[in-house]
Short mmCIF file of C-alpha atoms in Angstrom, two decimals:
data_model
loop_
_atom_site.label_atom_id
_atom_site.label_comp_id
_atom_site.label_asym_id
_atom_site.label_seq_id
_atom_site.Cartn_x
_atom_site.Cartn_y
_atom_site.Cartn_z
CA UNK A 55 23.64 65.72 35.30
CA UNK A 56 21.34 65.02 37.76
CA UNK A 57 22.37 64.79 41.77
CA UNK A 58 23.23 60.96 42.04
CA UNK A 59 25.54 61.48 39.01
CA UNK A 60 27.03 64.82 41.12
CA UNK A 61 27.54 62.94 44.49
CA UNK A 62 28.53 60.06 42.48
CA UNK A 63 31.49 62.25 40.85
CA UNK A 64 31.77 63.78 44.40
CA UNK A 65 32.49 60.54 45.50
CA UNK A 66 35.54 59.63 43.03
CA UNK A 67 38.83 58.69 45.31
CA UNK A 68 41.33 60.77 44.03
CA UNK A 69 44.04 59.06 46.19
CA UNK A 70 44.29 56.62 49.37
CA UNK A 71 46.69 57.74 52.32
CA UNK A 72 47.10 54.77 54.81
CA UNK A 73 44.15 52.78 53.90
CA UNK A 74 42.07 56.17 54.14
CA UNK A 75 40.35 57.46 50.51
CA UNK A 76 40.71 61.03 49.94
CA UNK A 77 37.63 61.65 47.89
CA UNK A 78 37.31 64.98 45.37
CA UNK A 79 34.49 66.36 47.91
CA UNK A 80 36.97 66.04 50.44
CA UNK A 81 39.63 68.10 48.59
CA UNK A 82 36.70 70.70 47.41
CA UNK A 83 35.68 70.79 51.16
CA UNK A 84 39.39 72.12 52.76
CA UNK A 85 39.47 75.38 50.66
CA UNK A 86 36.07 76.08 50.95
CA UNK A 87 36.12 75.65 54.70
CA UNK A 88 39.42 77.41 55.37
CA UNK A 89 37.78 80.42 53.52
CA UNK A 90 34.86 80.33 55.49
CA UNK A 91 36.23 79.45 58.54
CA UNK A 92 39.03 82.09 58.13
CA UNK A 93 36.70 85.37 57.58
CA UNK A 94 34.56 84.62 60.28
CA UNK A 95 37.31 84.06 62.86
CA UNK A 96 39.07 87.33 61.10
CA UNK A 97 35.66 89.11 61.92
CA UNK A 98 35.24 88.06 65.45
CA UNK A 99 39.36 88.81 66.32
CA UNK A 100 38.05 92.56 64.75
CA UNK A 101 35.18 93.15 67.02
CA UNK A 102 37.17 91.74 70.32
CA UNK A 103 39.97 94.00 69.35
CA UNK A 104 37.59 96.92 68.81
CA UNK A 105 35.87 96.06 71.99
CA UNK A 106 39.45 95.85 73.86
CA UNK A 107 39.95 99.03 72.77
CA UNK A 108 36.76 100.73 73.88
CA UNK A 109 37.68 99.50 77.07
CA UNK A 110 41.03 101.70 76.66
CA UNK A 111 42.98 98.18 77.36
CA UNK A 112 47.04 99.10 76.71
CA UNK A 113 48.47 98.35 73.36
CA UNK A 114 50.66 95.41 74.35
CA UNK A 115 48.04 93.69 75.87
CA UNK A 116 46.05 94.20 72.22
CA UNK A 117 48.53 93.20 70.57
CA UNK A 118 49.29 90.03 72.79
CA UNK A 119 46.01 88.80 72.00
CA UNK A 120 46.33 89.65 68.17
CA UNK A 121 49.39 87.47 68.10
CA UNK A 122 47.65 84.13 70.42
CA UNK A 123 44.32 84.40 69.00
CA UNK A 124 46.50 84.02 65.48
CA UNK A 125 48.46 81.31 66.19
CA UNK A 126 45.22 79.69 67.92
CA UNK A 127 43.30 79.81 64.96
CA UNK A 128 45.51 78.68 62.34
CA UNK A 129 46.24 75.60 64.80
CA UNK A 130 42.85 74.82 64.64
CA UNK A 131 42.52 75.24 60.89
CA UNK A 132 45.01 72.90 60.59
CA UNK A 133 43.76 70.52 62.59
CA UNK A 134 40.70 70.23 61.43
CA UNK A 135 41.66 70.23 57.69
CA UNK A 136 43.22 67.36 58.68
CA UNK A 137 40.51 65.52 60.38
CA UNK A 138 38.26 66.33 56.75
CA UNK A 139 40.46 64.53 54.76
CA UNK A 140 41.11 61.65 57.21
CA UNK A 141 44.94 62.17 57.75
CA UNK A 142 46.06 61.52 61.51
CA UNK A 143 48.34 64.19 62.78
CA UNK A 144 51.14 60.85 63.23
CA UNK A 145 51.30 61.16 59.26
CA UNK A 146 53.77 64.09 60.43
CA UNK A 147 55.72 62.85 62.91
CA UNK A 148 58.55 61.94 61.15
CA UNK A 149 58.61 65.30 59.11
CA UNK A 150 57.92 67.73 61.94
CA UNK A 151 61.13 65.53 64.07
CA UNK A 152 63.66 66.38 60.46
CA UNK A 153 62.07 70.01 59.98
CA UNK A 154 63.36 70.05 63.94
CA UNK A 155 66.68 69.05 63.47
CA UNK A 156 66.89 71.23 60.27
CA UNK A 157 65.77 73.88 62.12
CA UNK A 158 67.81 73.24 65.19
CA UNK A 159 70.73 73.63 62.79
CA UNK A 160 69.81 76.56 60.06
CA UNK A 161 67.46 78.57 62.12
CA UNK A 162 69.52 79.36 65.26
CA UNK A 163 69.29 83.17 65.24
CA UNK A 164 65.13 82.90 64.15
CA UNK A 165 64.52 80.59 67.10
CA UNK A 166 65.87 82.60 69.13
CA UNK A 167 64.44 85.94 67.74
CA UNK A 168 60.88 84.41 67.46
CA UNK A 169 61.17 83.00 71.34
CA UNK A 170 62.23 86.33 72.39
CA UNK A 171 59.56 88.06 70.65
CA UNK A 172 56.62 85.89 72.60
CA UNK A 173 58.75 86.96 76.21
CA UNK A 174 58.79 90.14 74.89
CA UNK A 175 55.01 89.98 74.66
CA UNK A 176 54.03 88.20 77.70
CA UNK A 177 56.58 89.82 80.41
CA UNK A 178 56.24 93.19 78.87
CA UNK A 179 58.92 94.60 80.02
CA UNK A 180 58.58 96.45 76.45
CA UNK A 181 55.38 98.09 75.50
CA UNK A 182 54.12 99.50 72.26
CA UNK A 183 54.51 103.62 73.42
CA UNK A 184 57.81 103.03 75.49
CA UNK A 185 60.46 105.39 74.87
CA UNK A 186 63.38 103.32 74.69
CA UNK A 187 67.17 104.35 74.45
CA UNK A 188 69.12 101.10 72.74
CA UNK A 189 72.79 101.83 72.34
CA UNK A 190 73.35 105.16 70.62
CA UNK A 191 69.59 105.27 69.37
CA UNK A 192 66.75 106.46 70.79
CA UNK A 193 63.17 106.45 69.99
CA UNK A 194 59.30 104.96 70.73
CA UNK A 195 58.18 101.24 70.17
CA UNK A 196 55.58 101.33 67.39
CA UNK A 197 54.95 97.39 66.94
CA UNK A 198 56.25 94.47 68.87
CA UNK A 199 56.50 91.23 66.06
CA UNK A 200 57.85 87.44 66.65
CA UNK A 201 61.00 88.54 65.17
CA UNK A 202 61.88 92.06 65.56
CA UNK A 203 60.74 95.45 67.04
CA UNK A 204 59.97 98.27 65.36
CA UNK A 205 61.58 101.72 66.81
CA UNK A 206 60.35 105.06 65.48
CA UNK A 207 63.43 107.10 66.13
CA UNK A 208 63.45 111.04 67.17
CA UNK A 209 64.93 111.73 63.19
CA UNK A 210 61.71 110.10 62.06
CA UNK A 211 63.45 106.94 60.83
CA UNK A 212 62.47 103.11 61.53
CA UNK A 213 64.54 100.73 62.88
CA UNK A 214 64.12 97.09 63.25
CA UNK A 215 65.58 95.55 66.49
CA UNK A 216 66.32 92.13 66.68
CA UNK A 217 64.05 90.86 69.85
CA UNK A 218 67.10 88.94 71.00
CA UNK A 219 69.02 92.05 71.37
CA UNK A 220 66.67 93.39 73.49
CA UNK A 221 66.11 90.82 76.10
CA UNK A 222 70.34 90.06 75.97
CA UNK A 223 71.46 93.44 76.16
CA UNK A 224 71.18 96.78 78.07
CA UNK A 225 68.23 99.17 77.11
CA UNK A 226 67.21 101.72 78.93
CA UNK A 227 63.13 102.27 79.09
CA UNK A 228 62.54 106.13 79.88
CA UNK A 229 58.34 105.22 80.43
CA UNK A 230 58.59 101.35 82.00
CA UNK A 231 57.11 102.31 85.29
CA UNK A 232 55.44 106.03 84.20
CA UNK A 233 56.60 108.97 82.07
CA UNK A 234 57.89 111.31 84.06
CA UNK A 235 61.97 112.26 83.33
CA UNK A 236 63.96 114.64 84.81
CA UNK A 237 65.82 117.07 83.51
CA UNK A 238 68.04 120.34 83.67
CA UNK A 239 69.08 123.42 82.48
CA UNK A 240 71.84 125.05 82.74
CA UNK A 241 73.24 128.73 82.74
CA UNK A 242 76.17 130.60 83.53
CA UNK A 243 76.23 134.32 84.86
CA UNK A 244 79.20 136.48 84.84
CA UNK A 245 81.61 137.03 88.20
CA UNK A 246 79.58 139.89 90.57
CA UNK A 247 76.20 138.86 89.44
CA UNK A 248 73.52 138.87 92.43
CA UNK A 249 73.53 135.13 93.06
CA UNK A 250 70.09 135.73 94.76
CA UNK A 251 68.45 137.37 92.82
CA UNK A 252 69.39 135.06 89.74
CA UNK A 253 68.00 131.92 92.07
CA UNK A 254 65.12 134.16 92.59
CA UNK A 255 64.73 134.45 88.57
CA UNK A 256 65.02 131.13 87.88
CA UNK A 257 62.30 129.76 90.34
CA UNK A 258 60.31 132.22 88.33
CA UNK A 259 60.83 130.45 85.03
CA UNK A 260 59.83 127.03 86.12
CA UNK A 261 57.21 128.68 88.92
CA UNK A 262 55.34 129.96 85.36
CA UNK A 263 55.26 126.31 83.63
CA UNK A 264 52.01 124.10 84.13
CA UNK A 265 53.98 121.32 82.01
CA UNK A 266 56.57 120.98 85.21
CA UNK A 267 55.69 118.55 87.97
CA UNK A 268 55.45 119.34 91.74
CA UNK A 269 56.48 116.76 93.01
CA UNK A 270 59.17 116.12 92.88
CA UNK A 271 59.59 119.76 93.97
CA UNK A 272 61.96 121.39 90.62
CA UNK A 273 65.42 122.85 92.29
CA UNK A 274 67.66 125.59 91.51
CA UNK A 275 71.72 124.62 92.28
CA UNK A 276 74.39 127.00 92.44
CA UNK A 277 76.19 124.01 90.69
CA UNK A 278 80.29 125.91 90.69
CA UNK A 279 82.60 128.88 90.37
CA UNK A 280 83.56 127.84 86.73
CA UNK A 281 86.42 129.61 84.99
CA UNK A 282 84.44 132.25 82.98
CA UNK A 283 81.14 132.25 85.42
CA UNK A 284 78.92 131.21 88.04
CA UNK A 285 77.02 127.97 86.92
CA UNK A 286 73.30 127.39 88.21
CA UNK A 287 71.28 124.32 86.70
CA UNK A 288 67.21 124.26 86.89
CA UNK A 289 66.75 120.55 87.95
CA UNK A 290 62.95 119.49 87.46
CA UNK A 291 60.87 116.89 86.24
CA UNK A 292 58.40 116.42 83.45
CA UNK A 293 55.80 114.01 81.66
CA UNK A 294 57.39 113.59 78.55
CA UNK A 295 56.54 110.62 75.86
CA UNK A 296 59.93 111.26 73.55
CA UNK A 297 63.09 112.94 74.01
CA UNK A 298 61.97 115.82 71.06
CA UNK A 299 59.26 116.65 74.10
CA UNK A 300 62.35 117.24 76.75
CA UNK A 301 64.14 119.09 74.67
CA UNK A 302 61.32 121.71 73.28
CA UNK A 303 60.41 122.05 76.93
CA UNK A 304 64.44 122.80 77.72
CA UNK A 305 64.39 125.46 75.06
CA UNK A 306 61.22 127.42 75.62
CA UNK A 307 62.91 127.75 79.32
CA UNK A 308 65.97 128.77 78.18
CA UNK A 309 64.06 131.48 75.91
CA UNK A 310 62.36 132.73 78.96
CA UNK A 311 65.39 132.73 80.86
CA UNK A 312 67.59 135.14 78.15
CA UNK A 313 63.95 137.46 78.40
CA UNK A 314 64.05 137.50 82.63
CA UNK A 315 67.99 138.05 82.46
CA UNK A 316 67.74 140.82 80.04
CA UNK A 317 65.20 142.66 81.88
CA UNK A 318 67.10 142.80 85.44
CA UNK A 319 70.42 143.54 83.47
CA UNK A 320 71.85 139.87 84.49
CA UNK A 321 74.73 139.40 81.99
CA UNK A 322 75.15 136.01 80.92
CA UNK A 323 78.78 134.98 80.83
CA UNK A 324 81.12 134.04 78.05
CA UNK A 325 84.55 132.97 77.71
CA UNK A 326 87.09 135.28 78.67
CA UNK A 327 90.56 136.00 78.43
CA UNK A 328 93.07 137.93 79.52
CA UNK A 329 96.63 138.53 77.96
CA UNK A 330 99.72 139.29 79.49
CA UNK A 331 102.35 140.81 77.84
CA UNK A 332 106.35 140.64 78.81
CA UNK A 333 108.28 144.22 77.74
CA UNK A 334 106.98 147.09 76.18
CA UNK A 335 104.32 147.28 73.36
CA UNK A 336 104.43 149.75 70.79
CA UNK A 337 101.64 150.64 69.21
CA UNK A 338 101.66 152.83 66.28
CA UNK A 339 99.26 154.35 63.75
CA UNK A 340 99.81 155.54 60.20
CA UNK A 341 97.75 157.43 58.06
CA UNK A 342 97.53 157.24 54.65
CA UNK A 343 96.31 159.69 52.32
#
């Protein structure tokens, strides 16, 4: 077969759409094209990602891009398949207006989800990192999609979000403006302790810490006169990504504080009680052989 007899069957109209011939070049033309087109724009969205992320730009805002420059380019695949083969985009108006109304009706909860996935995005008042406490959950944002958010709880365990729930409902961000947290600990003493000397302890144990901010300055509170001892709480603050951070902090303080307490004979109170007894008590032994 030589070339006119290839462009000839090249040239066969496979079908006619509004007085337009779709020819079999034209149909060979939209994969081939899509494929081409596709790993080059794939490439280029690698190298600006790689190149955001030399520049140490935040997550989110990657990810932001990620998501436009997809949408973007699949828009323009689209369109431009279209304009190969000859088919105006009004061919679709009368499908895309009943995939509306379907959608309108079926798709409520999607909608919705997808919308509040792109405000999620663009407002950020969620960021891929955050440590976010939703309801009785808590845990970091791994990935941010149109339809739910993925939350890497403190157990280890994923859980989706619905986007909707987070834009509709109270969650509270622990890193939204910076990572800092504050946080306590708290100890009792027993009755006839040295109060001063026990505040003087104390300021020792977070005085040793470089992972304990300055400012603001941490505090030691005589906090009450509880019923079985005298309550003191370490207030301080912290940069801390997760709550698993906090709370290894909290206990390698607390260690410290049992080793300071033992060493100046500081007895750290327990519950006590005392019984009174009505009559006489009669205590008596036997032995047996």
């Amino acid at each position: 077969m030589d070339f006119n007899e290839l462009l000839s069957a090249l040239s066969f109209v496979v079908f006619t759409y509004d007085s337009s011939p779709i020819t079999l070049l034209q149909i060979i033309q939209v994969p081939l094209y899509i494929f081409l087109a596709w790993f080059i724009v794939s490439r280029v969205g690698k190298i600006i990602v790689s190149a955001l992320r030399r520049r140490n730009v935040s997550a989110d805002a990657v990810h932001l891009f990620s998501r436009m420059y997809l949408v973007l380019t699949i828009a323009i695949l689209v369109i431009t398949s279209m304009d190969i083969l000859n088919i105006p985009l009004t061919a679709f108006a009368f499908v895309s207006g009943a995939i509306a109304i379907g959608v309108g009706f079926g798709a409520q909860n999607i909608i919705n989800n997808f919308i509040s996935g792109w405000i999620l995005m663009w407002e950020r008042p969620i960021r891929i990192g955050d440590f976010l406490e939703v309801g009785d959950a808590r845990g970091v944002v791994e990935c941010i999609n149109t339809r739910s958010t993925l939350i890497r709880r403190n157990d280890g365990v994923h859980m989706l979000v619905p986007n909707s729930q987070l834009l509709e409902n109270t969650v509270t961000n622990w890193t939204l403006i910076d990572q800092n947290a504050r946080t306590f600990v708290r100890v009792g003493v027993a009755y006839g302790s040295d109060v001063v000397l026990v505040q003087k302890l104390l300021f020792q144990v977070l005085a040793e810490r470089d992972d304990i901010n300055d400012k603001p300055k941490p505090l030691v509170l005589f906090e009450d006169f509880g019923d079985n001892a005298l309550t003191f709480d370490t207030v301080f603050w912290v940069n801390a990504v997760s709550e698993t951070d906090i709370r290894r902090r909290r206990s390698e303080i607390r260690f410290r504080i049992y080793e300071l307490f033992n060493e100046h004979n500081v007895v750290i109170a327990y519950p006590q009680r005392d019984l009174h007894v009505d009559g006489n008590l009669t205590i008596t032994r036997s032995d047996k052989n």
